[in-house]
Short mmCIF file of C-alpha atoms and ligand atoms in Angstrom, two decimals:
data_model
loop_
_atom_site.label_atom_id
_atom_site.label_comp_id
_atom_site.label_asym_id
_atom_site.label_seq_id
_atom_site.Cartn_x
_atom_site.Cartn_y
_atom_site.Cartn_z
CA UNK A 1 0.10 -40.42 2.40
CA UNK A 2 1.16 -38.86 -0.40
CA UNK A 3 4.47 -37.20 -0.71
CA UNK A 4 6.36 -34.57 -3.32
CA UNK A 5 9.83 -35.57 -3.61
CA UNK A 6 12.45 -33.69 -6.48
CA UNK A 7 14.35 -36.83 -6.97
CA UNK A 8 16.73 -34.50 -9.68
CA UNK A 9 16.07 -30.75 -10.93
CA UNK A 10 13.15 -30.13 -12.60
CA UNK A 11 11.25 -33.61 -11.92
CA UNK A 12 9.51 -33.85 -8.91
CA UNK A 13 7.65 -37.37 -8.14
CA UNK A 14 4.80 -37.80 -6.30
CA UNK A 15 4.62 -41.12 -3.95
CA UNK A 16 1.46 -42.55 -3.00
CA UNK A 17 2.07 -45.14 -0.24
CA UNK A 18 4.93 -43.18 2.11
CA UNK A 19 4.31 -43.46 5.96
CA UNK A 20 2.67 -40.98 7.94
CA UNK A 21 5.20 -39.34 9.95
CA UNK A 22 3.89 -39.74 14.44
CA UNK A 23 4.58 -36.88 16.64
CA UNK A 24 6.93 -37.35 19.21
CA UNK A 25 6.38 -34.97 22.36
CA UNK A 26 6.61 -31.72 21.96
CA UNK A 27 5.52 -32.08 18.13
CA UNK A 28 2.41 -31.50 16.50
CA UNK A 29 1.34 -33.25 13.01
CA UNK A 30 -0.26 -30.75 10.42
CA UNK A 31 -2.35 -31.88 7.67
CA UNK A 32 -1.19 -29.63 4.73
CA UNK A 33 -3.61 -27.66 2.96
CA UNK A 34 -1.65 -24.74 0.75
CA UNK A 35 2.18 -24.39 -0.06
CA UNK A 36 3.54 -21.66 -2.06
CA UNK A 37 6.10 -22.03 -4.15
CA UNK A 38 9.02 -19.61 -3.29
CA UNK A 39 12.18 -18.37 -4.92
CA UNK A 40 14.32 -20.25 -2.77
CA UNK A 41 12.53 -23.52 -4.11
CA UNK A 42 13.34 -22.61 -7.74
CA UNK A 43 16.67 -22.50 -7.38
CA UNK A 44 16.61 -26.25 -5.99
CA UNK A 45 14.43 -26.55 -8.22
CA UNK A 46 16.84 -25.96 -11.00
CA UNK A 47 19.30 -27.84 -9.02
CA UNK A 48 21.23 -24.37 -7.78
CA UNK A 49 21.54 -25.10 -3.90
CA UNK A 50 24.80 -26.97 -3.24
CA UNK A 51 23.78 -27.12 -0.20
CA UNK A 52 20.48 -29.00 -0.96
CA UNK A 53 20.82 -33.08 -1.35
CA UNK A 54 18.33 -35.14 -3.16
CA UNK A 55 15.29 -36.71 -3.41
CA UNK A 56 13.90 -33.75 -1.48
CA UNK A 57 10.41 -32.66 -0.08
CA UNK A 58 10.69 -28.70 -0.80
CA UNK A 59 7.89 -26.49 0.73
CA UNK A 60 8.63 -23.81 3.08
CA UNK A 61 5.39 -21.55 3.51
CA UNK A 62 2.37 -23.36 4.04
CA UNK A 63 -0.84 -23.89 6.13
CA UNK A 64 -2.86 -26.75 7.29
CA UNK A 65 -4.92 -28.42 10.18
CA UNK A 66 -4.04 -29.87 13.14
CA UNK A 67 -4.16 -33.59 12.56
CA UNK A 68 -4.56 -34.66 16.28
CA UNK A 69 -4.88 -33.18 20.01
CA UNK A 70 -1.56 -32.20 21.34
CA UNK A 71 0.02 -30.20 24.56
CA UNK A 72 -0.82 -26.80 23.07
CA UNK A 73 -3.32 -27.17 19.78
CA UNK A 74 -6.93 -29.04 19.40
CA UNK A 75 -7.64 -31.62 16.44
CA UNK A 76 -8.90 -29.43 13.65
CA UNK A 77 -7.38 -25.79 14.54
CA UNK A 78 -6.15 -24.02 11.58
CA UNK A 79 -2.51 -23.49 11.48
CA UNK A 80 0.47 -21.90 9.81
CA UNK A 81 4.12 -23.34 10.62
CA UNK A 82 7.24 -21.16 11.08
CA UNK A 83 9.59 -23.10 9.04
CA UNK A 84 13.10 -21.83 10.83
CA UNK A 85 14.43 -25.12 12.56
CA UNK A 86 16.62 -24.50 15.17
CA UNK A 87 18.44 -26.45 18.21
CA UNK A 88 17.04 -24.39 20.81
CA UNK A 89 20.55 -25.19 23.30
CA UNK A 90 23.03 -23.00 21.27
CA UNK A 91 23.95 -19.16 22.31
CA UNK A 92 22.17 -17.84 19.75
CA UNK A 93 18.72 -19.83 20.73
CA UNK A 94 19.27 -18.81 24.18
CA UNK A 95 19.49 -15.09 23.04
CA UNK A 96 16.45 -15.04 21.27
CA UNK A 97 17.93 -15.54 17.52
CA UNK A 98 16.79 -19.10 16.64
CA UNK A 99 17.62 -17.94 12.44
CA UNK A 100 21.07 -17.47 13.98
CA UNK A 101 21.39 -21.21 15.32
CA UNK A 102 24.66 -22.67 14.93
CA UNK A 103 22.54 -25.45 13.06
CA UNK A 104 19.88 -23.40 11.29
CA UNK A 105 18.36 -25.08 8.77
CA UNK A 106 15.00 -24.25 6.19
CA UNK A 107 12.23 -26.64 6.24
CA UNK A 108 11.90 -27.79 2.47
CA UNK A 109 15.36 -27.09 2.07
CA UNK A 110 18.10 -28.62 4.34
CA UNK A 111 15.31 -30.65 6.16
CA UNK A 112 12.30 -32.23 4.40
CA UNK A 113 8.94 -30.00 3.57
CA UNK A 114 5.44 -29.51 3.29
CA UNK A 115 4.68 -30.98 -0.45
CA UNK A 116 3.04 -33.81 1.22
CA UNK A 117 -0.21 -34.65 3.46
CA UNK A 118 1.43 -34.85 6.25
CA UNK A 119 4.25 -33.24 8.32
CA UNK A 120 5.58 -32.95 11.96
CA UNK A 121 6.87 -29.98 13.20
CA UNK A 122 7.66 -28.79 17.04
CA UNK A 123 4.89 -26.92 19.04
CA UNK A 124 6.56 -23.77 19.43
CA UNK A 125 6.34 -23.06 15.74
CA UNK A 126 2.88 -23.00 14.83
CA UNK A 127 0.33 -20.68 15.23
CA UNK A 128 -3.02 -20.39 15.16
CA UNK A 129 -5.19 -18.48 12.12
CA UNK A 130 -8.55 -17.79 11.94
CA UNK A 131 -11.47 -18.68 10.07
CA UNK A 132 -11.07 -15.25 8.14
CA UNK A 133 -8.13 -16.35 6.07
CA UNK A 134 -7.94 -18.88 3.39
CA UNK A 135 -5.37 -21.80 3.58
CA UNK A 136 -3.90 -20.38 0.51
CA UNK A 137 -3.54 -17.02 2.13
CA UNK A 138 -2.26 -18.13 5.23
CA UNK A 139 0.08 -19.89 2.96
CA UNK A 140 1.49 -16.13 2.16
CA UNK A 141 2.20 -14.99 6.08
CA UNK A 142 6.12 -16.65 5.49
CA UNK A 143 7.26 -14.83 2.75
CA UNK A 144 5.91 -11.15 4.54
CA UNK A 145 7.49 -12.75 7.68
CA UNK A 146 10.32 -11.97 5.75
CA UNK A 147 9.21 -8.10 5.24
CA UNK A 148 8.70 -8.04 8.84
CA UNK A 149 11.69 -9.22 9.81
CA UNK A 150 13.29 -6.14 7.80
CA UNK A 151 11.54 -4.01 9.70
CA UNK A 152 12.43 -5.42 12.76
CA UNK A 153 16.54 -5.39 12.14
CA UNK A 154 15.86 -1.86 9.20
CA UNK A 155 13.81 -0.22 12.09
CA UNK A 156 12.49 2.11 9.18
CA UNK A 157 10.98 5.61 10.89
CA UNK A 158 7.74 7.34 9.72
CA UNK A 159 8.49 10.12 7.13
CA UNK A 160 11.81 8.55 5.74
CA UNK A 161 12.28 8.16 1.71
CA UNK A 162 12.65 4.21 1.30
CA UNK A 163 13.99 2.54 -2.06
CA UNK A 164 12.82 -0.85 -2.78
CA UNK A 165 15.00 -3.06 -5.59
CA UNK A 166 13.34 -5.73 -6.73
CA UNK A 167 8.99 -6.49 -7.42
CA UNK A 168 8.93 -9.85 -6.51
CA UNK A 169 6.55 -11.14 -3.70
CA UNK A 170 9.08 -10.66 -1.24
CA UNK A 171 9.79 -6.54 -2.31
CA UNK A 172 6.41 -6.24 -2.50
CA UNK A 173 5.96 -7.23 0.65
CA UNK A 174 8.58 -5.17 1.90
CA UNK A 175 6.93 -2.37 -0.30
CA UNK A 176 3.78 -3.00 1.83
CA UNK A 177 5.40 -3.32 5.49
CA UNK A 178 7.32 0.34 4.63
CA UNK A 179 4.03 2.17 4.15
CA UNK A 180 2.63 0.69 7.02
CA UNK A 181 5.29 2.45 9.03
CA UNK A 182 4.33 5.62 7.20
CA UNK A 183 7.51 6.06 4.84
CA UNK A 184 7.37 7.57 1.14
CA UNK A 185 8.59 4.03 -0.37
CA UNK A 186 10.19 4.24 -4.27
CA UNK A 187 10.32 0.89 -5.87
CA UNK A 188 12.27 0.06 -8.95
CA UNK A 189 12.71 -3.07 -11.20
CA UNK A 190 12.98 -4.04 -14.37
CA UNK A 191 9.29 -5.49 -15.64
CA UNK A 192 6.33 -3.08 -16.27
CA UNK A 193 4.11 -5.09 -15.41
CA UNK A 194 5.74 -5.85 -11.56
CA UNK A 195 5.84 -2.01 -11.10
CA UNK A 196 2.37 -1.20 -12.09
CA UNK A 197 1.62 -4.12 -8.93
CA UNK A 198 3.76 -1.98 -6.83
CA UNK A 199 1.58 1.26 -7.88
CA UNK A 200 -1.59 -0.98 -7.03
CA UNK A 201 0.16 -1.47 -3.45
CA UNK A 202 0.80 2.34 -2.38
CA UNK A 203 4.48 3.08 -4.00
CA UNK A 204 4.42 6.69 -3.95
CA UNK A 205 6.88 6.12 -7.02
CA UNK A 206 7.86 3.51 -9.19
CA UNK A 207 11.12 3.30 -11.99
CA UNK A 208 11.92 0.71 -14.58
CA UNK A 209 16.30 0.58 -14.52
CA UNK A 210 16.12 -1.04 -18.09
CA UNK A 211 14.64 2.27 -19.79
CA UNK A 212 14.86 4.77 -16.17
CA UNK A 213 17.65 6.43 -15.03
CA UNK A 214 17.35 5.32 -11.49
CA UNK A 215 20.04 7.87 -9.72
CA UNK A 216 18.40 10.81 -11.43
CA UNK A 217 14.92 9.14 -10.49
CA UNK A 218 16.27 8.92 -6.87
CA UNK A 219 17.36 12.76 -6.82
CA UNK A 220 13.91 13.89 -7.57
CA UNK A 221 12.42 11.59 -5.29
CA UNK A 222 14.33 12.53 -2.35
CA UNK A 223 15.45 16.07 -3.31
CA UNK A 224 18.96 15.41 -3.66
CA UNK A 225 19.60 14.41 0.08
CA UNK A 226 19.04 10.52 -0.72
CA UNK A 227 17.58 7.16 0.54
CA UNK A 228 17.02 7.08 4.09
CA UNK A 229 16.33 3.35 3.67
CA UNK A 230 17.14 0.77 0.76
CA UNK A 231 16.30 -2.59 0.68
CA UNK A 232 17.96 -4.95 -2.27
CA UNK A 233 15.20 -7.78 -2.30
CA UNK A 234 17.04 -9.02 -5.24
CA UNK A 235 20.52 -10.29 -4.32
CA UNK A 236 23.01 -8.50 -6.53
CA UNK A 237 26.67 -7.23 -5.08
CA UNK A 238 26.05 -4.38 -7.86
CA UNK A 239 22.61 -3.29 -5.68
CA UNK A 240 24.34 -3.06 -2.64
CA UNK A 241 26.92 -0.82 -4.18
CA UNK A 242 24.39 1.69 -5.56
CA UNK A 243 22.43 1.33 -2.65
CA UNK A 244 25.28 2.74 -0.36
CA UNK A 245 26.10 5.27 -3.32
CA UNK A 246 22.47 6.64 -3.03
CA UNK A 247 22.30 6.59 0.59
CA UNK A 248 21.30 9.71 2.86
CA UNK A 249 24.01 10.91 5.52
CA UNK A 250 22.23 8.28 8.44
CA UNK A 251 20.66 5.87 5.84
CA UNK A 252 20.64 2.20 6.64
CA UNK A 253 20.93 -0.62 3.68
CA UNK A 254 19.20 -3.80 4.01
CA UNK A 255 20.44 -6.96 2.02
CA UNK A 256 18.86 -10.08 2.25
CA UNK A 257 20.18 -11.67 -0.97
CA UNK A 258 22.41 -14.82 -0.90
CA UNK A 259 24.80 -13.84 -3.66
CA UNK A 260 28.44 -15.12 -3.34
CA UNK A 261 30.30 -12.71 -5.06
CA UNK A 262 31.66 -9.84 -3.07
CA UNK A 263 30.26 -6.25 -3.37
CA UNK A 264 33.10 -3.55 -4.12
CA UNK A 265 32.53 -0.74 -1.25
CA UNK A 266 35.13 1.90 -0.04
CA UNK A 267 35.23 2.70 3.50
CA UNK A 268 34.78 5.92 2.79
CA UNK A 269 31.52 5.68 1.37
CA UNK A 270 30.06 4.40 4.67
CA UNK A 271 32.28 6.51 6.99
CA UNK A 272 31.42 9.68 5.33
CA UNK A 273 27.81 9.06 5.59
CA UNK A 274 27.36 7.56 8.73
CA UNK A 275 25.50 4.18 6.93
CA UNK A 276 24.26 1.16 8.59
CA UNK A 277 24.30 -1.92 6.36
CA UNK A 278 22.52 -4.74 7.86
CA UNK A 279 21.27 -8.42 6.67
CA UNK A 280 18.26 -10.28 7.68
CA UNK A 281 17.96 -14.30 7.67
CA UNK A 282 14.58 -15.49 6.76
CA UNK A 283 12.96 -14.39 10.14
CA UNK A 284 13.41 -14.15 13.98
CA UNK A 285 9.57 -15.15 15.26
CA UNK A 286 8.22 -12.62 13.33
CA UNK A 287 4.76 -14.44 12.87
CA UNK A 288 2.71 -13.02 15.40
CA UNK A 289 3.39 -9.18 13.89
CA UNK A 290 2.22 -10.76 9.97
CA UNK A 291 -0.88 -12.55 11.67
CA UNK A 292 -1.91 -9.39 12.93
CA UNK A 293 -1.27 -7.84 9.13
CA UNK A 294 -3.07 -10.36 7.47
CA UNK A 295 -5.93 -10.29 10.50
CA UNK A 296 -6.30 -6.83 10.10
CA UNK A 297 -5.92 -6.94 6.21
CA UNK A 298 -3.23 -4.60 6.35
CA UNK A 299 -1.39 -6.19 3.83
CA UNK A 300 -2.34 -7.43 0.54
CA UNK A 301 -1.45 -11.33 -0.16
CA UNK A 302 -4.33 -12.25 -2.73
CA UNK A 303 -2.87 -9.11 -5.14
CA UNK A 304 0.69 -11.56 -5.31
CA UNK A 305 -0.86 -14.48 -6.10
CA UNK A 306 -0.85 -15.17 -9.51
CA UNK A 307 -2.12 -18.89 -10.24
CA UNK A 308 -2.82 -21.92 -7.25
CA UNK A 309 -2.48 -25.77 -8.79
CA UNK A 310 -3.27 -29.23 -7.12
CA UNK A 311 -0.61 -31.12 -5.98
CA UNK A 312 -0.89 -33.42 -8.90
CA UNK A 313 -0.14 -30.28 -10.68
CA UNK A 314 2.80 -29.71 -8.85
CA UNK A 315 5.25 -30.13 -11.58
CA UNK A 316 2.93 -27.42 -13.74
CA UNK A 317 3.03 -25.35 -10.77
CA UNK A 318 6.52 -24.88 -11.21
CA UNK A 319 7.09 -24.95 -14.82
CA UNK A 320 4.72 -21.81 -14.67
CA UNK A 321 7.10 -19.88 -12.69
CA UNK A 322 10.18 -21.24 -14.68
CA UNK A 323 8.35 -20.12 -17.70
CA UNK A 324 6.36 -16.67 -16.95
CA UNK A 325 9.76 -15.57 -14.57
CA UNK A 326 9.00 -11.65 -15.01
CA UNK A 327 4.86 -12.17 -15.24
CA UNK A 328 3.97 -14.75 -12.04
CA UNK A 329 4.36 -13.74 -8.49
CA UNK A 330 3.24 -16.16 -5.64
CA UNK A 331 2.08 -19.52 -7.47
CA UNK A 332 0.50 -21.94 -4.72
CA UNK A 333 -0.01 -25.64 -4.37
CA UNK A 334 -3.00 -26.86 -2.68
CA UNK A 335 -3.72 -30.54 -1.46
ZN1 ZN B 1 10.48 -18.49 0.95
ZN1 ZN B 2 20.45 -23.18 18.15
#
């Protein structure tokens, strides 16, 4: 089969003749069929993740087909793969938090990936899609797994006045999962072109921080009594210190980011106002909810997707991002 391996950033090799991985029990084999390329696989990508050894397969969000009868799935059945891999045996398995495992890892990040034909994951984590949805859109239900799971931890309440940092696919997505829960959702960032996408996707308001003045923006917006909910899809300490600034007495501030360097917040600030400041890890079996989005067409996945390569392409695939950073959103691989 063939297989996708960055054997040093920026160069990714594809191998012809690697085995075919065999299912052990338990496990089911997946023919791949679309991988999107995410941000978390440009920064290895560029060589970023310390945590990240070489030769790697990357490839976190994909779909494919069942590649032969097992326990739970038929030969053929369309699937998508939730790529948390967790132990299963640790406390937080056992209380329902398998992104929490004392061993959590990313497939296509810590563990080997989907940019290849083949791959074996366990039963529990795939799920079936149906013949509605494209490979390459089923491709998209990870990254809004990741919306979900912000609503899940944010639990964001009909009516609120939500701010949105960052236009990317994953604050869209966020962007998308907010009005769904019926809140006025603001989204700011600092390319036109990603804000007039938000605008296509229901933001009741959108404003550019490079010419904007975002605090005055945010006054108007929510008529002086700030953000009932804040989301920093983009991973900056300086967000999250805004963010609280801007807050509503009861707001809640969601940061998913994973920025080292420490955020500068008084006590005070949170104390006075009664904030909740939360994190989510990629997500806590959030796929059933985003099937039912994407079922439903609820959400929007084919208005992120800016350009889809074969994997022979797969270096051009991600040169396109690395070039076009503010202009591409979701760029998938299909084989
Ligand atoms: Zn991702
Ligand atoms: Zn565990």
């Amino acid at each position: 089969m063939r297989s996708a391996k960055l054997v040093e950033p920026k160069k990714i090799v594809i191998y012809d003749n690697e085995p075919e991985p065999k299912p052990g029990v338990g496990q089911v084999a997946v023919r791949v069929k679309a991988v999107g390329i995410c941000g978390t696989d440009i920064h290895v990508w560029h060589g970023e993740r310390p945590d990240v050894s070489l030769p790697r397969v990357m490839g976190h969000e994909f779909s494919g087909v069942v590649e032969a009868d097992s326990g739970k799935f038929k030969k053929g059945e369309k699937v998508v793969v939730d790529p948390v891999v967790s132990c299963g045996t640790c406390v937080s398995c056992k209380r329902g938090y398998p992104n929490l495992c004392s061993t959590v890892k990313c497939l296509g990040v810590q563990v080997e990936g989907a940019f290849c034909d083949l791959i074996v994951v366990p039963e529990e984590k795939v799920y079936r899609f149906p013949e509605s949805l494209s490979f390459v859109q089923a491709s998209m239900i990870e990254p809004y797994s990741i919306a979900s799971e912000v609503m899940f931890r944010g639990g964001p309440v009909e009516g609120e006045k939500a701010l949105v940092f960052g236009a990317g696919p994953i604050g869209l997505g966020i962007l998308e999962g907010l009005k769904l829960r019926g809140l006025s959702v603001m989204v700011t960032d600092l390319v036109d072109s990603r804000l007039t996408k938000a605008r296509e996707l229901g933001a009741d308001a959108v404003v550019n921080g490079k010419t904007e003045n975002l605090a005055q923006a945010v006054n108007a917006f929510t008529e002086d009594f700030g953000l009932d909910f804040t989301v920093d899809a983009v991973g900056n300490p300086k967000i999250m210190e805004s963010a609280i600034d801007m807050a509503a007495p009861g707001g809640r501030v969601v940061v998913l980011g994973f920025n080292p360097m420490p955020a500068q917040v008084p006590e005070l600030s949170l104390v006075r106002k009664e904030l909740k400041v939360m994190a989510t890890r990629m997500n806590c079996n959030r796929f059933p909810e985003v099937l039912g989005w994407f079922e439903e067409k609820k959400v929007h996945p084919d208005a992120v997707l800016s350009a889809v390569y074969p994997l022979e392409d797969v270096n051009k695939a991600f040169e396109h991002i690395a070039q076009n950073p503010d202009n591409t959103l979701k760029v998938v691989v299909t084989l």
